[in-house]
Amino acid sequence: MNKPNLGTLGTGTAVLVLGVFLLLQSNGALDLNGAQSLFGLALCVLLALVGSSFSRRIARRDAEPEAEEEDLATAALGREASRISKIGFALGILLGAGLLYVWATGSLEAVGKVALAALVVTIALMLISAPFWLAMVRRLGSERVARARADERSAVAAHLHDSVLQTLALIQKRADDPEQVALLARRQERDLREWLSDTAPSRPDERLSDALRAAAAEIEDSHGAPIEAVVVGDAPLDERLEALVAASREALTNSAKFASKGGPVRLYAEIENGSARVFIDDRGPGFDPRAIPNDRHGVRESIIGRMERYGGKAKIHSEPGDGTEVELTMRVRR
Amino acid sequence: MSTPSVVIVDDHGIFRSGVKAELEGMVEVRGEAETVEDAVRAITELEPDVVLLDVHMPGGGGVQVIEQVSKARPQQRFLALSVSDDPQDVIAIVRAGARGYVTKTITGEELADAVRRVGDGDAVFSPRLAGFVLDAFAGDLPAEEVDPELDQLTAREREVLRYIARGYLYKEIGLRLNISVKTVEAHVSSVLRKLQLSNRHELSRWAVSRRLVD
């Protein structure tokens, strides 16, 4: 919590007043005796001290409810209310200091007694009514908070209705089809997690990590095969990394199609030290990579060929009966 | 240890009975608890080898359970079992003292295996936790801020974590790297220790900045 300190403000004001006072005196514009100026000076300092301790107390009192607030909107509103009250208080101190200075330095006649009386009354009124204004500002703040909460609540309700309740209804209807049920549950889980996470929204068109996760999610949905994706690091997409995503997508599709019975297909990507490596592993039946017929575009063209065209590398380790590992490497522009 | 014993701490009854059924025959379920208070009582009374611990519970989470139990039973071993993949939760409970973190989608067999490992004093990382750790320990630190004992992973540890992130079992990792399963376990335990003790500022910053649940 930042505290744009009233203490600082008060001290600043006092110093300012003091500066003007000294300037005037050195110019000879003011003709004061020593006792008067000393008194004025002491008052300024005293005022600054009182102001700073009082403001700290106010800041603390304002900070407490904020600490308990859960959501950001609430905290922001609280901050706003307390900022307004602080500014009001600072103005009060400023006026008070000016008045005291004028009084102490004895140039009262120049101002005029009536004006002074009016000023004193105004300031007194301001100080007396300050708690009322503070309370009002706070009340306004809490009403806005309540409204924000209600809005948020209805947004949550709408989301749950559109997603979770729909899925639960579908699951009940499809209760006799375990694969469909599992798929529905996974899709809903992913959706809900994404919604709950308060990170920046996914940008699969711009970030490699998001693009890989999006590809995994899409293939999981279209093939009904669970895919676990773990991505470490990130990089902005360029055409080479887009080729890497496309090759990853191809490898994931193959695994999802042929090898999802042996457990989830896994994608692990690591982007660091100027290169991006993607591993796609499955526990499926495996195959003999040397035995891929030349007319099979899937592996040879869409994975190996694509990677090589963009200066990357693709390695495929697979043996019949022992799953398949695809390792893709591409340089990352820095 | 032939059949390790556990106490399951989770506020969802359905989930507890599911875990119990899945562990049947592989792990002895000594008791269950659904609040922090009950859990502390049950664990100190039943003295299980391992506590299966949910991260979020009403009236305080798994972290409180670990803190309170550790006063009476500092040797108690905990395995966190959670639906949450939130790095903040993961880091908090591991740093509180859990020797492993697995997500609730884990199969019964894998869970029994994880319980056995934690019971033996080893560490258990899910693929995602391994990814988190690699991420959190990535990047170079200014040399004067680094405690090489705690703030950096060795090349071997990174390699082991990478295989875990790819879903490999310890046995398979051992084969790949030409080391014994015991050595793999030693590397993972060492990473766990670093994760628990490192002051690496990146750890906390990273946990906050990457509140990914995906």
XYZ file of C-alpha atoms in Angstrom:
548
model
C 0.000 0.000 0.000
C 1.490 3.327 -0.966
C 1.016 6.110 1.544
C 1.279 9.494 -0.103
C 2.143 10.740 3.311
C 0.394 13.604 4.909
C 3.340 13.928 7.202
C 5.481 14.675 4.190
C 2.876 17.074 2.908
C 2.629 18.880 6.236
C 6.367 19.153 6.581
C 6.613 20.380 3.003
C 4.029 23.024 3.646
C 5.800 24.208 6.761
C 9.091 24.411 4.930
C 7.458 26.316 2.089
C 5.879 28.832 4.428
C 9.135 29.208 6.242
C 10.941 29.797 2.935
C 8.547 32.533 1.826
C 8.809 34.094 5.247
C 12.595 34.161 5.154
C 12.588 35.555 1.648
C 10.252 38.364 2.558
C 12.257 39.162 5.619
C 15.565 39.273 3.797
C 14.000 41.565 1.187
C 12.965 43.864 3.925
C 9.365 43.521 2.782
C 8.506 42.473 6.284
C 9.573 44.244 9.329
C 9.434 41.846 12.232
C 10.996 41.652 15.569
C 12.900 38.518 16.614
C 10.325 37.166 19.025
C 7.566 37.322 16.459
C 9.476 35.472 13.779
C 10.687 32.872 16.238
C 7.124 32.283 17.361
C 5.931 31.907 13.765
C 8.684 29.479 13.002
C 7.938 27.354 16.059
C 4.268 27.237 15.116
C 5.041 26.016 11.617
C 7.195 23.196 12.944
C 4.656 22.227 15.586
C 1.907 22.159 12.997
C 3.912 19.950 10.707
C 4.561 17.493 13.525
C 0.924 17.360 14.603
C -0.181 16.993 10.990
C 2.163 14.156 10.296
C 1.224 12.113 13.353
C -2.473 12.662 12.775
C -2.233 11.736 9.111
C -0.375 8.584 9.926
C -3.164 7.584 12.236
C -5.715 8.239 9.521
C -3.692 6.308 6.984
C -3.487 3.374 9.343
C -7.212 3.441 10.002
C -7.886 3.526 6.277
C -5.456 0.760 5.562
C -7.059 -1.733 7.920
C -10.327 -2.370 6.115
C -8.374 -2.481 2.871
C -6.222 -5.287 4.137
C -9.316 -7.362 4.747
C -10.765 -6.767 1.315
C -10.589 -9.732 -0.935
C -11.027 -8.402 -4.398
C -9.040 -5.822 -6.215
C -11.981 -3.630 -7.078
C -12.782 -3.196 -3.432
C -9.230 -2.352 -2.535
C -9.088 0.217 -5.321
C -12.264 1.886 -4.107
C -10.968 1.954 -0.555
C -7.778 3.546 -1.736
C -9.690 6.171 -3.646
C -11.806 7.102 -0.617
C -8.796 7.390 1.613
C -6.935 9.467 -0.951
C -9.799 11.981 -1.082
C -9.878 12.274 2.684
C -6.133 12.775 2.784
C -6.218 15.550 0.211
C -8.976 17.329 2.161
C -6.975 17.084 5.316
C -3.852 18.375 3.630
C -5.700 21.452 2.401
C -6.919 22.069 5.946
C -3.402 21.993 7.279
C -2.174 24.258 4.518
C -4.751 26.912 5.343
C -4.129 26.578 9.055
C -0.423 27.064 8.578
C -0.949 30.149 6.438
C -3.298 31.646 8.967
C -1.044 31.004 11.912
C 1.853 32.464 10.036
C -0.028 35.618 9.264
C -1.138 35.891 12.865
C 2.245 35.193 14.333
C 4.139 37.589 12.106
C 1.825 40.384 13.024
C 0.877 41.492 9.519
C -2.700 41.025 10.552
C -3.780 44.582 9.777
C -2.846 44.081 6.152
C -5.324 41.283 5.847
C -8.126 42.904 7.661
C -9.914 41.759 10.741
C -13.118 40.760 9.025
C -11.409 38.570 6.477
C -9.481 36.924 9.235
C -12.560 36.202 11.284
C -14.248 34.661 8.244
C -11.209 32.557 7.571
C -11.024 31.336 11.131
C -14.672 30.361 11.138
C -14.347 28.569 7.803
C -11.370 26.597 8.957
C -13.002 25.751 12.225
C -16.064 24.514 10.371
C -13.927 22.440 8.038
C -12.085 20.822 10.872
C -15.271 20.159 12.833
C -17.091 18.651 9.878
C -14.111 16.657 8.613
C -15.202 13.369 10.243
C -18.590 13.712 8.630
C -17.085 14.163 5.165
C -14.719 11.304 5.729
C -17.578 9.037 6.736
C -19.599 10.087 3.730
C -16.780 9.407 1.327
C -16.293 6.017 2.896
C -19.963 5.186 2.711
C -20.055 6.101 -0.957
C -17.059 3.869 -1.476
C -18.637 0.914 0.253
C -21.824 1.291 -1.763
C -19.813 1.118 -4.950
C -18.029 -1.924 -3.588
C -21.311 -3.616 -2.845
C -22.513 -2.890 -6.353
C -19.278 -4.233 -7.833
C -19.701 -7.388 -5.748
C -23.251 -7.885 -6.962
C -22.120 -7.461 -10.563
C -19.349 -9.939 -10.096
C -21.683 -12.404 -8.477
C -24.056 -12.308 -11.412
C -21.142 -12.711 -13.825
C -20.046 -15.815 -11.911
C -23.580 -17.168 -11.907
C -23.873 -16.591 -15.649
C -20.603 -18.365 -16.305
C -21.452 -21.347 -14.132
C -24.826 -21.588 -15.778
C -23.461 -21.524 -19.309
C -20.640 -23.913 -18.661
C -20.756 -26.107 -15.597
C -24.524 -26.685 -15.443
C -24.643 -27.399 -19.157
C -21.856 -29.920 -18.844
C -23.463 -31.604 -15.845
C -26.713 -31.934 -17.787
C -24.831 -33.474 -20.723
C -22.994 -35.853 -18.426
C -26.264 -37.103 -16.981
C -27.620 -37.718 -20.463
C -24.487 -39.526 -21.594
C -24.029 -41.484 -18.383
C -23.860 -44.750 -20.355
C -20.887 -43.595 -22.451
C -17.862 -43.395 -20.173
C -15.536 -41.986 -22.831
C -17.864 -39.133 -23.631
C -18.372 -38.436 -19.942
C -14.634 -38.319 -19.305
C -14.135 -36.034 -22.278
C -16.892 -33.683 -21.191
C -15.476 -33.553 -17.682
C -11.969 -32.807 -18.934
C -13.128 -30.095 -21.269
C -15.131 -28.481 -18.485
C -12.209 -28.763 -16.110
C -9.897 -27.032 -18.548
C -12.430 -24.319 -19.200
C -13.015 -23.694 -15.512
C -9.325 -23.619 -14.658
C -8.696 -21.133 -17.404
C -11.517 -18.990 -16.131
C -10.338 -19.195 -12.523
C -6.726 -18.372 -13.241
C -6.161 -14.655 -13.076
C -3.237 -14.594 -15.436
C -3.359 -12.598 -18.612
C -5.737 -14.080 -21.173
C -4.280 -16.716 -23.439
C -2.802 -15.346 -26.672
C -2.253 -18.381 -28.887
C -1.602 -16.113 -31.893
C 1.274 -14.351 -30.210
C 2.933 -16.530 -27.572
C 4.532 -19.913 -28.143
C 3.436 -21.282 -24.759
C -0.205 -20.366 -25.345
C -0.094 -21.696 -28.907
C 1.198 -25.081 -27.718
C -1.384 -25.300 -24.940
C -4.157 -24.326 -27.328
C -3.035 -26.984 -29.824
C -3.020 -29.628 -27.077
C -6.493 -28.599 -25.892
C -7.894 -28.635 -29.401
C -6.538 -32.073 -30.254
C -7.664 -33.420 -26.916
C -11.182 -32.285 -27.743
C -11.278 -33.443 -31.337
C -9.787 -36.878 -30.650
C -11.164 -37.475 -27.183
C -7.701 -38.380 -25.896
C -6.319 -36.797 -22.742
C -3.225 -34.665 -23.356
C -1.114 -33.224 -20.535
C 0.864 -30.147 -21.503
C 3.667 -28.620 -19.433
C 5.440 -25.578 -20.839
C 8.505 -23.973 -19.281
C 9.513 -20.523 -20.524
C 8.007 -18.614 -23.423
C 8.799 -16.721 -26.614
C 6.885 -14.546 -29.071
C 5.697 -16.477 -32.108
C 7.446 -15.990 -35.429
C 7.202 -18.094 -38.569
C 9.778 -20.601 -37.375
C 8.012 -21.113 -34.074
C 4.723 -21.350 -35.930
C 6.230 -24.217 -37.896
C 7.259 -25.762 -34.568
C 3.682 -25.491 -33.329
C 2.366 -27.045 -36.548
C 4.807 -29.964 -36.281
C 3.884 -30.418 -32.598
C 0.246 -30.449 -33.561
C 0.917 -33.170 -36.111
C 2.810 -35.300 -33.603
C 0.077 -34.815 -30.986
C -2.555 -35.818 -33.504
C -0.699 -39.038 -34.332
C -0.323 -39.902 -30.662
C -3.924 -39.038 -29.886
C -5.127 -41.172 -32.766
C -3.007 -44.246 -32.250
C -1.717 -44.247 -28.715
C -4.167 -42.784 -26.216
C -5.041 -46.145 -24.687
C -1.762 -46.335 -22.809
C -2.402 -43.244 -20.678
C -2.305 -39.566 -21.432
C -0.258 -38.177 -24.284
C 2.295 -35.735 -22.901
C 3.672 -32.555 -24.314
C 6.623 -30.954 -22.580
C 8.164 -27.796 -23.984
C 11.166 -25.889 -22.764
C 12.092 -22.503 -24.137
C 15.443 -21.223 -22.923
C 18.963 -20.336 -23.993
C 17.831 -19.361 -27.452
C 16.104 -22.569 -28.380
C 12.715 -24.151 -28.060
C 12.439 -27.889 -27.501
C 9.174 -29.754 -27.612
C 8.785 -33.367 -26.548
C 5.691 -35.374 -27.362
C 5.559 -38.724 -25.612
C 3.013 -41.483 -25.658
C 2.760 -44.965 -24.195
C 1.085 -46.403 -27.248
C 1.988 -49.389 -29.423
C 4.918 -47.595 -31.072
C 6.153 -48.234 -34.601
C 9.339 -48.667 -36.560
C 10.295 -45.219 -37.886
C 12.400 -46.745 -40.677
C 9.360 -48.561 -41.939
C 7.290 -45.464 -42.685
C 6.242 -45.709 -46.309
C 7.355 -42.783 -48.472
C 3.830 -41.781 -49.291
C 2.893 -41.255 -45.649
C 2.889 -37.518 -45.307
C 2.079 -37.401 -41.619
C 5.474 -38.042 -40.127
C 7.933 -37.531 -42.952
C 6.516 -34.380 -44.427
C 4.470 -32.668 -41.744
C 6.911 -33.240 -38.931
C 10.459 -33.874 -40.158
C 10.212 -31.961 -43.465
C 8.500 -28.979 -41.907
C 11.031 -28.664 -39.101
C 13.972 -28.926 -41.475
C 12.592 -26.357 -43.887
C 12.669 -23.806 -41.094
C 16.107 -24.787 -39.882
C 14.901 -26.963 -37.029
C 15.343 -30.598 -36.165
C 12.980 -33.474 -35.522
C 13.952 -36.739 -33.874
C 11.595 -39.635 -33.536
C 12.334 -42.522 -31.220
C 9.893 -45.353 -31.388
C 9.942 -49.074 -31.121
C 7.066 -51.443 -31.583
C 5.581 -52.039 -28.137
C 7.436 -49.254 -26.421
C 5.648 -45.991 -27.117
C 6.793 -43.055 -29.189
C 8.862 -39.983 -28.411
C 9.084 -37.045 -30.726
C 11.671 -34.375 -30.029
C 11.473 -31.103 -31.914
C 14.080 -28.355 -31.689
C 13.954 -24.871 -33.156
C 16.106 -21.796 -32.661
C 14.415 -18.826 -31.013
C 15.145 -15.331 -32.242
C 16.141 -13.103 -29.353
C 7.883 -51.228 4.604
C 5.421 -53.623 3.019
C 2.058 -51.903 3.224
C 2.367 -48.256 4.133
C -0.383 -46.683 6.245
C -2.075 -43.375 5.564
C -4.568 -40.931 6.984
C -6.582 -39.130 4.316
C -7.293 -35.476 5.012
C -9.827 -33.934 2.651
C -13.051 -32.047 3.167
C -14.879 -33.932 0.418
C -16.352 -37.217 1.613
C -16.866 -38.508 -1.909
C -13.247 -37.914 -2.710
C -12.019 -39.640 0.465
C -14.043 -42.752 -0.228
C -12.836 -42.735 -3.836
C -9.196 -42.613 -2.756
C -9.832 -45.294 -0.147
C -11.333 -47.617 -2.743
C -8.490 -46.982 -5.168
C -5.795 -47.660 -2.596
C -7.461 -50.869 -1.407
C -4.951 -53.678 -1.012
C -1.942 -51.461 -1.714
C -2.096 -49.019 1.178
C -3.632 -49.321 4.639
C -6.029 -46.445 5.234
C -5.914 -45.884 8.993
C -8.266 -42.991 9.202
C -9.836 -39.949 7.626
C -10.351 -36.355 8.614
C -12.095 -33.419 7.047
C -11.055 -30.434 9.135
C -7.702 -29.139 10.308
C -8.600 -29.887 13.917
C -9.757 -33.456 13.237
C -6.726 -34.044 11.075
C -4.257 -33.006 13.751
C -5.987 -35.220 16.291
C -6.272 -38.227 13.943
C -2.654 -38.001 12.792
C -1.163 -37.728 16.274
C -3.377 -40.594 17.461
C -3.078 -42.989 14.521
C 0.554 -42.257 13.610
C 0.363 -43.173 9.930
C 3.459 -43.487 7.737
C 2.115 -40.854 5.387
C -0.614 -38.228 5.473
C -2.486 -37.606 2.228
C -3.258 -33.949 2.510
C -5.650 -31.689 0.647
C -4.318 -28.185 0.100
C -7.606 -26.312 0.547
C -9.946 -26.988 3.440
C -12.426 -24.873 5.359
C -10.870 -23.427 8.501
C -7.366 -23.433 7.102
C -5.585 -25.595 4.605
C -2.987 -28.300 4.519
C -0.270 -25.859 5.521
C -1.873 -25.451 8.968
C -2.135 -29.202 9.392
C 1.571 -29.599 8.664
C 2.507 -26.786 11.019
C 0.434 -28.126 13.908
C 1.305 -31.782 13.483
C 5.009 -31.067 13.104
C 5.144 -29.723 16.658
C 4.156 -33.104 18.069
C 5.465 -35.346 15.296
C 8.329 -33.661 13.447
C 9.075 -36.895 11.610
C 5.574 -37.111 10.083
C 5.620 -37.315 6.262
C 3.069 -35.551 4.090
C 2.029 -35.962 0.479
C -0.104 -33.152 -0.913
C -2.998 -34.258 -3.081
C -4.942 -31.446 -4.654
C -7.102 -30.343 -7.553
C -5.257 -27.070 -7.514
C -2.314 -26.590 -9.839
C -1.827 -23.063 -8.668
C 1.925 -22.502 -8.224
C 1.279 -20.489 -5.072
C -0.502 -23.413 -3.436
C 2.124 -25.856 -4.597
C 5.037 -23.790 -3.376
C 3.338 -22.979 -0.066
C 2.668 -26.566 0.891
C 5.998 -27.908 -0.297
C 7.818 -25.198 1.601
C 5.704 -25.970 4.667
C 7.176 -29.471 4.553
C 5.199 -31.741 2.202
C 7.507 -34.254 0.524
C 5.519 -34.356 -2.647
C 2.676 -32.938 -4.641
C 0.358 -34.849 -6.904
C -2.902 -33.860 -8.532
C -6.182 -35.612 -7.923
C -6.375 -37.047 -11.427
C -3.547 -39.466 -10.532
C -4.416 -43.169 -10.875
C -4.761 -45.395 -7.812
C -1.642 -47.315 -8.666
C 0.487 -44.220 -9.133
C -0.865 -42.804 -5.902
C 0.017 -45.971 -3.992
C 3.480 -45.782 -5.489
C 3.804 -42.125 -4.473
C 2.697 -42.974 -0.912
C 5.342 -45.684 -0.730
C 8.034 -43.327 -1.918
C 7.112 -40.575 0.504
C 6.914 -43.175 3.273
C 10.475 -44.193 2.412
C 11.565 -40.594 2.811
C 11.804 -39.827 -0.880
C 10.186 -36.976 -2.777
C 7.405 -37.195 -5.313
C 6.898 -34.643 -8.043
C 4.051 -34.624 -10.525
C 5.014 -33.731 -14.106
C 3.522 -30.318 -13.606
C 5.391 -29.666 -10.370
C 8.600 -30.654 -12.143
C 7.738 -28.090 -14.826
C 7.122 -25.458 -12.140
C 10.466 -26.109 -10.538
C 12.338 -25.930 -13.833
C 10.575 -22.679 -14.531
C 11.231 -21.202 -11.098
C 14.911 -22.093 -11.159
C 15.422 -20.952 -14.754
C 17.532 -17.947 -15.553
C 20.811 -16.788 -14.116
C 21.193 -14.880 -10.913
C 23.867 -12.319 -10.199
C 26.790 -14.313 -8.817
C 26.847 -12.531 -5.456
C 23.222 -13.458 -4.770
C 23.599 -17.131 -5.487
C 23.994 -19.787 -2.874
C 25.024 -22.607 -5.216
C 23.985 -25.155 -2.621
C 20.395 -24.003 -2.623
C 19.661 -21.593 -5.424
C 20.686 -23.542 -8.472
C 19.865 -26.911 -9.926
C 22.673 -29.090 -11.186
C 22.637 -30.195 -14.813
C 21.732 -33.709 -13.662
C 18.858 -32.502 -11.523
C 17.491 -30.543 -14.454
C 17.727 -33.620 -16.619
C 15.851 -35.731 -14.090
C 13.152 -33.078 -13.682
C 12.774 -32.813 -17.441
C 12.028 -36.528 -17.666
C 9.543 -36.271 -14.810
C 7.854 -33.381 -16.611
C 7.619 -35.669 -19.642
C 5.810 -38.271 -17.576
C 8.565 -40.841 -17.171
C 8.731 -43.138 -14.159
C 11.845 -43.185 -11.974
C 12.732 -46.611 -13.300
C 12.596 -45.382 -16.893
C 14.590 -42.274 -16.036
C 17.264 -44.438 -14.461
C 17.491 -46.489 -17.658
C 17.714 -43.383 -19.814
C 20.409 -41.705 -17.790
C 22.206 -44.906 -16.969
C 21.828 -44.410 -13.222
C 20.055 -46.433 -10.532
C 16.545 -45.687 -9.306
C 18.114 -44.794 -5.941
C 20.207 -42.134 -7.643
C 17.154 -40.740 -9.390
C 15.435 -40.557 -6.012
C 18.443 -38.847 -4.494
C 18.340 -36.174 -7.210
C 14.632 -35.567 -6.675
C 15.107 -35.338 -2.894
C 17.878 -32.837 -3.413
C 15.610 -30.729 -5.641
C 12.921 -30.916 -2.963
C 15.373 -29.642 -0.393
C 16.334 -26.724 -2.615
C 12.697 -25.960 -3.248
C 12.042 -25.897 0.498
C 15.088 -23.947 1.573
C 16.140 -21.706 -1.288
C 15.820 -18.004 -0.695
C 15.845 -17.480 -4.396
C 13.680 -14.422 -4.764
C 12.458 -15.742 -8.052
C 10.569 -18.509 -6.273
C 8.089 -16.241 -4.609
C 7.965 -13.756 -7.430
C 7.431 -16.535 -9.882
C 4.683 -18.153 -7.828
C 2.793 -14.894 -7.745
C 3.370 -13.921 -11.341
C 2.408 -17.281 -12.767
C -0.850 -18.092 -11.159
C -1.523 -20.614 -13.855
C -4.107 -23.251 -13.218
C -4.164 -24.750 -16.680
